[in-house]
């Protein structure tokens, strides 16, 4: 196994069915990234992710059901955070918009390999 295969990766999964504006997607992804990093604080995984350049990928999921399928399958050793919108702009309060993931690249790729980039 090469170092690249095991390099930590962050994946941000955005719901396609919500038709969010580019700015809203950026803001929701930022929320997910900050919170998944907070969940992983003080771990070797987070240290390795930062030291390795902080690889990130933004992916599209069809809808809430697809997002939940991934969220329900997050393996041990990975961190996740679901963003629930406050409802001040484009979607009603309580709408789930983005799933943030952080884990070893192989685990994240196995979990999200069927998804397309946003």
CSV table of N, CA and C in Angstrom, one decimal:
chain,number,residue,atom,x,y,z
A,1,UNK,N,0.8,-1.2,0.0
A,1,UNK,CA,0.0,0.0,0.0
A,1,UNK,C,0.9,1.2,0.0
A,2,UNK,N,0.6,2.1,-0.9
A,2,UNK,CA,1.4,3.4,-1.0
A,2,UNK,C,0.9,4.4,0.0
A,3,UNK,N,1.7,5.4,0.3
A,3,UNK,CA,1.3,6.4,1.2
A,3,UNK,C,0.1,7.1,0.7
A,4,UNK,N,0.0,7.3,-0.6
A,4,UNK,CA,-1.2,8.0,-1.2
A,4,UNK,C,-2.5,7.3,-1.0
A,5,UNK,N,-2.4,5.9,-1.0
A,5,UNK,CA,-3.6,5.1,-0.8
A,5,UNK,C,-4.2,5.3,0.6
A,6,UNK,N,-3.3,5.6,1.6
A,6,UNK,CA,-3.8,5.7,3.0
A,6,UNK,C,-3.8,7.2,3.4
A,7,UNK,N,-3.5,8.2,2.6
A,7,UNK,CA,-3.5,9.6,3.0
A,7,UNK,C,-4.9,10.0,3.3
A,8,UNK,N,-5.1,10.6,4.5
A,8,UNK,CA,-6.4,11.1,4.9
A,8,UNK,C,-7.1,12.0,3.8
A,9,UNK,N,-8.4,11.9,3.7
A,9,UNK,CA,-9.1,12.6,2.7
A,9,UNK,C,-10.4,13.2,3.4
A,10,UNK,N,-10.8,14.4,3.0
A,10,UNK,CA,-12.1,14.9,3.4
A,10,UNK,C,-13.0,14.9,2.2
A,11,UNK,N,-14.2,14.4,2.3
A,11,UNK,CA,-15.2,14.4,1.3
A,11,UNK,C,-16.4,15.2,1.8
A,12,UNK,N,-16.9,16.0,0.9
A,12,UNK,CA,-18.1,16.8,1.2
A,12,UNK,C,-19.1,16.5,0.2
A,13,UNK,N,-20.2,15.9,0.7
A,13,UNK,CA,-21.3,15.4,-0.1
A,13,UNK,C,-22.5,16.3,-0.1
A,14,UNK,N,-22.8,16.9,-1.3
A,14,UNK,CA,-23.8,18.0,-1.4
A,14,UNK,C,-25.1,17.4,-2.0
A,15,UNK,N,-26.2,17.7,-1.5
A,15,UNK,CA,-27.5,17.2,-2.0
A,15,UNK,C,-27.8,17.9,-3.3
A,16,UNK,N,-27.9,17.2,-4.4
A,16,UNK,CA,-28.2,17.7,-5.7
A,16,UNK,C,-29.7,18.2,-5.9
A,17,UNK,N,-30.6,17.5,-5.2
A,17,UNK,CA,-32.0,17.8,-5.3
A,17,UNK,C,-32.4,19.1,-4.8
A,18,UNK,N,-31.6,19.8,-4.0
A,18,UNK,CA,-31.9,21.1,-3.4
A,18,UNK,C,-31.7,22.3,-4.3
A,19,UNK,N,-30.9,22.0,-5.4
A,19,UNK,CA,-30.6,23.1,-6.3
A,19,UNK,C,-30.1,24.4,-5.6
A,20,UNK,N,-29.1,24.2,-4.7
A,20,UNK,CA,-28.6,25.3,-4.0
A,20,UNK,C,-27.7,26.2,-4.9
A,21,UNK,N,-27.7,27.5,-4.6
A,21,UNK,CA,-26.8,28.4,-5.3
A,21,UNK,C,-25.3,28.1,-5.0
A,22,UNK,N,-24.4,28.5,-5.9
A,22,UNK,CA,-23.0,28.3,-5.7
A,22,UNK,C,-22.6,28.8,-4.3
A,23,UNK,N,-23.0,30.0,-3.9
A,23,UNK,CA,-22.6,30.6,-2.7
A,23,UNK,C,-23.1,29.7,-1.5
A,24,UNK,N,-24.4,29.2,-1.6
A,24,UNK,CA,-24.9,28.4,-0.5
A,24,UNK,C,-24.2,27.1,-0.4
A,25,UNK,N,-23.8,26.5,-1.5
A,25,UNK,CA,-23.0,25.3,-1.5
A,25,UNK,C,-21.7,25.5,-0.8
A,26,UNK,N,-21.1,26.6,-1.2
A,26,UNK,CA,-19.8,27.0,-0.5
A,26,UNK,C,-19.9,27.1,1.0
A,27,UNK,N,-20.9,27.8,1.4
A,27,UNK,CA,-21.1,28.1,2.8
A,27,UNK,C,-21.4,26.7,3.6
A,28,UNK,N,-22.3,25.9,3.0
A,28,UNK,CA,-22.6,24.6,3.6
A,28,UNK,C,-21.4,23.7,3.7
A,29,UNK,N,-20.6,23.7,2.6
A,29,UNK,CA,-19.4,22.9,2.6
A,29,UNK,C,-18.4,23.4,3.7
A,30,UNK,N,-18.3,24.7,3.9
A,30,UNK,CA,-17.5,25.2,4.9
A,30,UNK,C,-18.0,24.8,6.3
A,31,UNK,N,-19.3,24.8,6.5
A,31,UNK,CA,-19.8,24.4,7.8
A,31,UNK,C,-19.4,22.9,8.0
A,32,UNK,N,-19.6,22.1,7.0
A,32,UNK,CA,-19.3,20.6,7.1
A,32,UNK,C,-17.8,20.4,7.4
A,33,UNK,N,-16.9,21.2,6.7
A,33,UNK,CA,-15.5,21.0,6.9
A,33,UNK,C,-15.0,21.4,8.3
A,34,UNK,N,-15.5,22.5,8.7
A,34,UNK,CA,-15.1,23.0,10.1
A,34,UNK,C,-15.6,22.0,11.1
A,35,UNK,N,-16.8,21.5,11.0
A,35,UNK,CA,-17.4,20.7,12.0
A,35,UNK,C,-16.8,19.2,12.0
A,36,UNK,N,-16.5,18.7,10.8
A,36,UNK,CA,-15.9,17.4,10.8
A,36,UNK,C,-14.4,17.5,11.3
A,37,UNK,N,-13.7,18.6,11.1
A,37,UNK,CA,-12.4,18.8,11.7
A,37,UNK,C,-12.5,18.9,13.2
A,38,UNK,N,-13.5,19.6,13.7
A,38,UNK,CA,-13.7,19.7,15.1
A,38,UNK,C,-14.0,18.3,15.7
A,39,UNK,N,-14.8,17.5,15.0
A,39,UNK,CA,-15.0,16.1,15.5
A,39,UNK,C,-13.8,15.3,15.6
A,40,UNK,N,-12.8,15.5,14.7
A,40,UNK,CA,-11.6,14.7,14.6
A,40,UNK,C,-10.4,15.4,15.4
A,41,UNK,N,-10.7,16.5,16.1
A,41,UNK,CA,-9.6,17.2,16.8
A,41,UNK,C,-8.9,16.2,17.7
A,42,UNK,N,-7.6,16.5,17.8
A,42,UNK,CA,-6.7,15.8,18.7
A,42,UNK,C,-6.5,14.3,18.3
A,43,UNK,N,-6.6,14.0,17.0
A,43,UNK,CA,-6.4,12.7,16.5
A,43,UNK,C,-5.2,12.6,15.6
A,44,UNK,N,-4.6,11.5,15.5
A,44,UNK,CA,-3.5,11.4,14.5
A,44,UNK,C,-4.0,11.5,13.1
A,45,UNK,N,-5.2,11.1,12.9
A,45,UNK,CA,-5.8,11.2,11.5
A,45,UNK,C,-5.8,12.7,11.1
A,46,UNK,N,-6.3,13.5,12.0
A,46,UNK,CA,-6.3,15.0,11.6
A,46,UNK,C,-4.9,15.5,11.4
A,47,UNK,N,-4.0,15.2,12.3
A,47,UNK,CA,-2.6,15.6,12.1
A,47,UNK,C,-2.1,15.2,10.8
A,48,UNK,N,-2.3,13.9,10.4
A,48,UNK,CA,-1.8,13.4,9.1
A,48,UNK,C,-2.5,14.1,7.9
A,49,UNK,N,-3.8,14.4,8.1
A,49,UNK,CA,-4.5,15.1,7.0
A,49,UNK,C,-3.9,16.5,6.8
A,50,UNK,N,-3.7,17.2,7.8
A,50,UNK,CA,-3.1,18.5,7.7
A,50,UNK,C,-1.7,18.5,7.2
A,51,UNK,N,-0.9,17.5,7.6
A,51,UNK,CA,0.5,17.4,7.2
A,51,UNK,C,0.5,17.0,5.7
A,52,UNK,N,-0.5,16.3,5.3
A,52,UNK,CA,-0.5,15.8,3.9
A,52,UNK,C,-1.1,16.7,2.9
A,53,UNK,N,-1.4,18.0,3.3
A,53,UNK,CA,-2.0,18.9,2.4
A,53,UNK,C,-3.5,19.1,2.5
A,54,UNK,N,-4.1,18.4,3.3
A,54,UNK,CA,-5.6,18.6,3.5
A,54,UNK,C,-6.4,18.3,2.3
A,55,UNK,N,-6.2,17.1,1.7
A,55,UNK,CA,-6.9,16.7,0.5
A,55,UNK,C,-8.4,16.7,0.7
A,56,UNK,N,-9.2,17.4,-0.2
A,56,UNK,CA,-10.6,17.5,-0.2
A,56,UNK,C,-11.2,17.2,-1.5
A,57,UNK,N,-12.4,16.7,-1.5
A,57,UNK,CA,-13.2,16.4,-2.7
A,57,UNK,C,-14.6,16.7,-2.4
A,58,UNK,N,-15.3,17.4,-3.4
A,58,UNK,CA,-16.7,17.7,-3.2
A,58,UNK,C,-17.5,16.9,-4.2
A,59,UNK,N,-18.5,16.1,-3.7
A,59,UNK,CA,-19.2,15.2,-4.5
A,59,UNK,C,-20.7,15.5,-4.4
A,60,UNK,N,-21.5,15.0,-5.3
A,60,UNK,CA,-22.9,15.2,-5.4
A,60,UNK,C,-23.6,13.9,-5.0
A,61,UNK,N,-24.6,14.0,-4.2
A,61,UNK,CA,-25.6,12.9,-3.9
A,61,UNK,C,-26.9,13.3,-4.4
A,62,UNK,N,-27.7,12.4,-4.9
A,62,UNK,CA,-29.0,12.7,-5.5
A,62,UNK,C,-30.0,13.4,-4.6
A,63,UNK,N,-30.1,12.9,-3.3
A,63,UNK,CA,-31.1,13.3,-2.4
A,63,UNK,C,-30.8,12.9,-1.0
A,64,UNK,N,-31.7,13.2,-0.1
A,64,UNK,CA,-31.5,12.9,1.3
A,64,UNK,C,-31.3,11.4,1.6
A,65,UNK,N,-32.1,10.6,0.9
A,65,UNK,CA,-32.0,9.2,1.1
A,65,UNK,C,-30.5,8.7,0.7
A,66,UNK,N,-30.0,9.2,-0.4
A,66,UNK,CA,-28.6,8.8,-0.8
A,66,UNK,C,-27.6,9.3,0.2
A,67,UNK,N,-27.8,10.5,0.7
A,67,UNK,CA,-26.9,11.1,1.7
A,67,UNK,C,-26.9,10.2,3.0
A,68,UNK,N,-28.1,9.9,3.4
A,68,UNK,CA,-28.3,9.1,4.6
A,68,UNK,C,-27.7,7.7,4.5
A,69,UNK,N,-27.8,7.1,3.3
A,69,UNK,CA,-27.2,5.8,3.1
A,69,UNK,C,-25.7,5.8,3.3
A,70,UNK,N,-25.0,6.9,2.8
A,70,UNK,CA,-23.6,7.0,3.1
A,70,UNK,C,-23.3,7.3,4.5
A,71,UNK,N,-24.1,8.2,5.1
A,71,UNK,CA,-23.9,8.6,6.5
A,71,UNK,C,-24.0,7.3,7.4
A,72,UNK,N,-24.9,6.5,7.1
A,72,UNK,CA,-25.2,5.3,7.9
A,72,UNK,C,-24.1,4.2,7.7
A,73,UNK,N,-23.2,4.4,6.7
A,73,UNK,CA,-22.2,3.4,6.4
A,73,UNK,C,-20.8,3.9,6.8
A,74,UNK,N,-20.6,5.0,7.5
A,74,UNK,CA,-19.3,5.5,7.8
A,74,UNK,C,-18.6,4.5,8.7
A,75,UNK,N,-17.4,4.0,8.2
A,75,UNK,CA,-16.7,3.0,9.0
A,75,UNK,C,-16.0,3.6,10.2
A,76,UNK,N,-15.7,2.7,11.1
A,76,UNK,CA,-14.9,3.1,12.3
A,76,UNK,C,-13.6,3.7,11.8
A,77,UNK,N,-13.1,4.7,12.5
A,77,UNK,CA,-11.8,5.3,12.1
A,77,UNK,C,-12.0,6.5,11.2
A,78,UNK,N,-13.3,6.7,10.8
A,78,UNK,CA,-13.6,7.9,10.0
A,78,UNK,C,-14.5,8.8,10.9
A,79,UNK,N,-14.5,10.1,10.5
A,79,UNK,CA,-15.3,11.1,11.2
A,79,UNK,C,-16.3,11.7,10.2
A,80,UNK,N,-17.5,12.1,10.7
A,80,UNK,CA,-18.5,12.7,9.9
A,80,UNK,C,-19.3,13.8,10.6
A,81,UNK,N,-19.9,14.6,9.8
A,81,UNK,CA,-20.8,15.6,10.3
A,81,UNK,C,-21.9,15.9,9.3
A,82,UNK,N,-23.1,16.0,9.7
A,82,UNK,CA,-24.2,16.3,8.9
A,82,UNK,C,-24.6,17.8,9.1
A,83,UNK,N,-24.7,18.6,8.1
A,83,UNK,CA,-25.1,20.0,8.2
A,83,UNK,C,-26.6,20.1,8.1
A,84,UNK,N,-27.2,20.7,9.1
A,84,UNK,CA,-28.6,21.0,9.2
A,84,UNK,C,-28.7,22.5,9.1
A,85,UNK,N,-29.4,23.0,8.0
A,85,UNK,CA,-29.5,24.4,7.7
A,85,UNK,C,-30.4,25.1,8.7
A,86,UNK,N,-30.0,26.4,9.0
A,86,UNK,CA,-30.8,27.2,9.9
A,86,UNK,C,-32.1,27.8,9.3
A,87,UNK,N,-32.1,27.8,8.0
A,87,UNK,CA,-33.3,28.2,7.3
A,87,UNK,C,-33.4,29.7,7.0
A,88,UNK,N,-32.3,30.4,7.1
A,88,UNK,CA,-32.3,31.9,6.9
A,88,UNK,C,-32.4,32.3,5.4
A,89,UNK,N,-32.0,31.4,4.5
A,89,UNK,CA,-31.9,31.9,3.1
A,89,UNK,C,-32.7,31.0,2.1
A,90,UNK,N,-32.1,29.9,1.6
A,90,UNK,CA,-32.6,29.2,0.5
A,90,UNK,C,-33.5,28.0,0.8
A,91,UNK,N,-33.3,27.4,1.9
A,91,UNK,CA,-34.1,26.2,2.3
A,91,UNK,C,-34.7,26.3,3.7
A,92,UNK,N,-35.7,25.6,3.9
A,92,UNK,CA,-36.4,25.7,5.2
A,92,UNK,C,-35.5,25.2,6.4
A,93,UNK,N,-35.7,25.8,7.6
A,93,UNK,CA,-34.9,25.3,8.7
A,93,UNK,C,-35.0,23.8,8.9
A,94,UNK,N,-33.9,23.2,9.3
A,94,UNK,CA,-33.9,21.8,9.5
A,94,UNK,C,-33.5,21.0,8.3
A,95,UNK,N,-33.3,21.6,7.1
A,95,UNK,CA,-33.0,20.9,5.9
A,95,UNK,C,-31.5,20.4,6.0
A,96,UNK,N,-31.3,19.1,5.8
A,96,UNK,CA,-30.0,18.5,5.7
A,96,UNK,C,-29.4,18.8,4.3
A,97,UNK,N,-28.2,19.5,4.3
A,97,UNK,CA,-27.7,19.9,3.0
A,97,UNK,C,-26.4,19.2,2.6
A,98,UNK,N,-25.5,19.0,3.6
A,98,UNK,CA,-24.2,18.4,3.2
A,98,UNK,C,-23.8,17.4,4.3
A,99,UNK,N,-23.0,16.4,3.9
A,99,UNK,CA,-22.4,15.4,4.8
A,99,UNK,C,-20.9,15.6,4.6
A,100,UNK,N,-20.2,15.9,5.7
A,100,UNK,CA,-18.7,16.0,5.7
A,100,UNK,C,-18.2,14.7,6.2
A,101,UNK,N,-17.1,14.2,5.6
A,101,UNK,CA,-16.4,13.0,6.0
A,101,UNK,C,-14.9,13.2,6.0
A,102,UNK,N,-14.2,12.6,7.0
A,102,UNK,CA,-12.8,12.6,7.0
A,102,UNK,C,-12.3,11.3,7.5
A,103,UNK,N,-11.4,10.7,6.7
A,103,UNK,CA,-10.9,9.4,7.0
A,103,UNK,C,-9.8,9.0,6.1
A,104,UNK,N,-9.3,7.8,6.2
A,104,UNK,CA,-8.2,7.3,5.3
A,104,UNK,C,-8.8,7.3,3.9
A,105,UNK,N,-7.9,7.6,2.9
A,105,UNK,CA,-8.4,7.7,1.6
A,105,UNK,C,-9.1,6.4,1.1
A,106,UNK,N,-8.5,5.3,1.4
A,106,UNK,CA,-9.1,4.0,0.9
A,106,UNK,C,-10.6,3.9,1.4
A,107,UNK,N,-10.8,4.2,2.7
A,107,UNK,CA,-12.1,4.1,3.3
A,107,UNK,C,-13.1,5.1,2.7
A,108,UNK,N,-12.6,6.3,2.5
A,108,UNK,CA,-13.5,7.3,1.9
A,108,UNK,C,-13.8,7.0,0.4
A,109,UNK,N,-12.8,6.5,-0.3
A,109,UNK,CA,-13.0,6.1,-1.7
A,109,UNK,C,-14.0,4.9,-1.8
A,110,UNK,N,-13.9,4.0,-0.9
A,110,UNK,CA,-14.8,2.8,-0.9
A,110,UNK,C,-16.2,3.3,-0.6
A,111,UNK,N,-16.4,4.3,0.3
A,111,UNK,CA,-17.7,4.8,0.7
A,111,UNK,C,-18.3,5.7,-0.4
A,112,UNK,N,-17.5,6.4,-1.1
A,112,UNK,CA,-18.0,7.4,-2.0
A,112,UNK,C,-17.7,7.2,-3.5
A,113,UNK,N,-17.0,6.1,-3.8
A,113,UNK,CA,-16.6,5.8,-5.1
A,113,UNK,C,-17.6,5.8,-6.2
A,114,UNK,N,-18.9,5.6,-5.8
A,114,UNK,CA,-20.0,5.6,-6.8
A,114,UNK,C,-20.5,7.0,-7.1
A,115,UNK,N,-20.1,8.0,-6.4
A,115,UNK,CA,-20.6,9.4,-6.6
A,115,UNK,C,-19.8,10.1,-7.6
A,116,UNK,N,-20.4,11.2,-8.1
A,116,UNK,CA,-19.7,12.0,-9.1
A,116,UNK,C,-19.3,13.4,-8.4
A,117,UNK,N,-18.3,14.0,-9.0
A,117,UNK,CA,-17.9,15.3,-8.4
A,117,UNK,C,-18.9,16.3,-8.7
A,118,UNK,N,-19.0,17.3,-7.9
A,118,UNK,CA,-20.0,18.4,-8.0
A,118,UNK,C,-19.5,19.4,-9.1
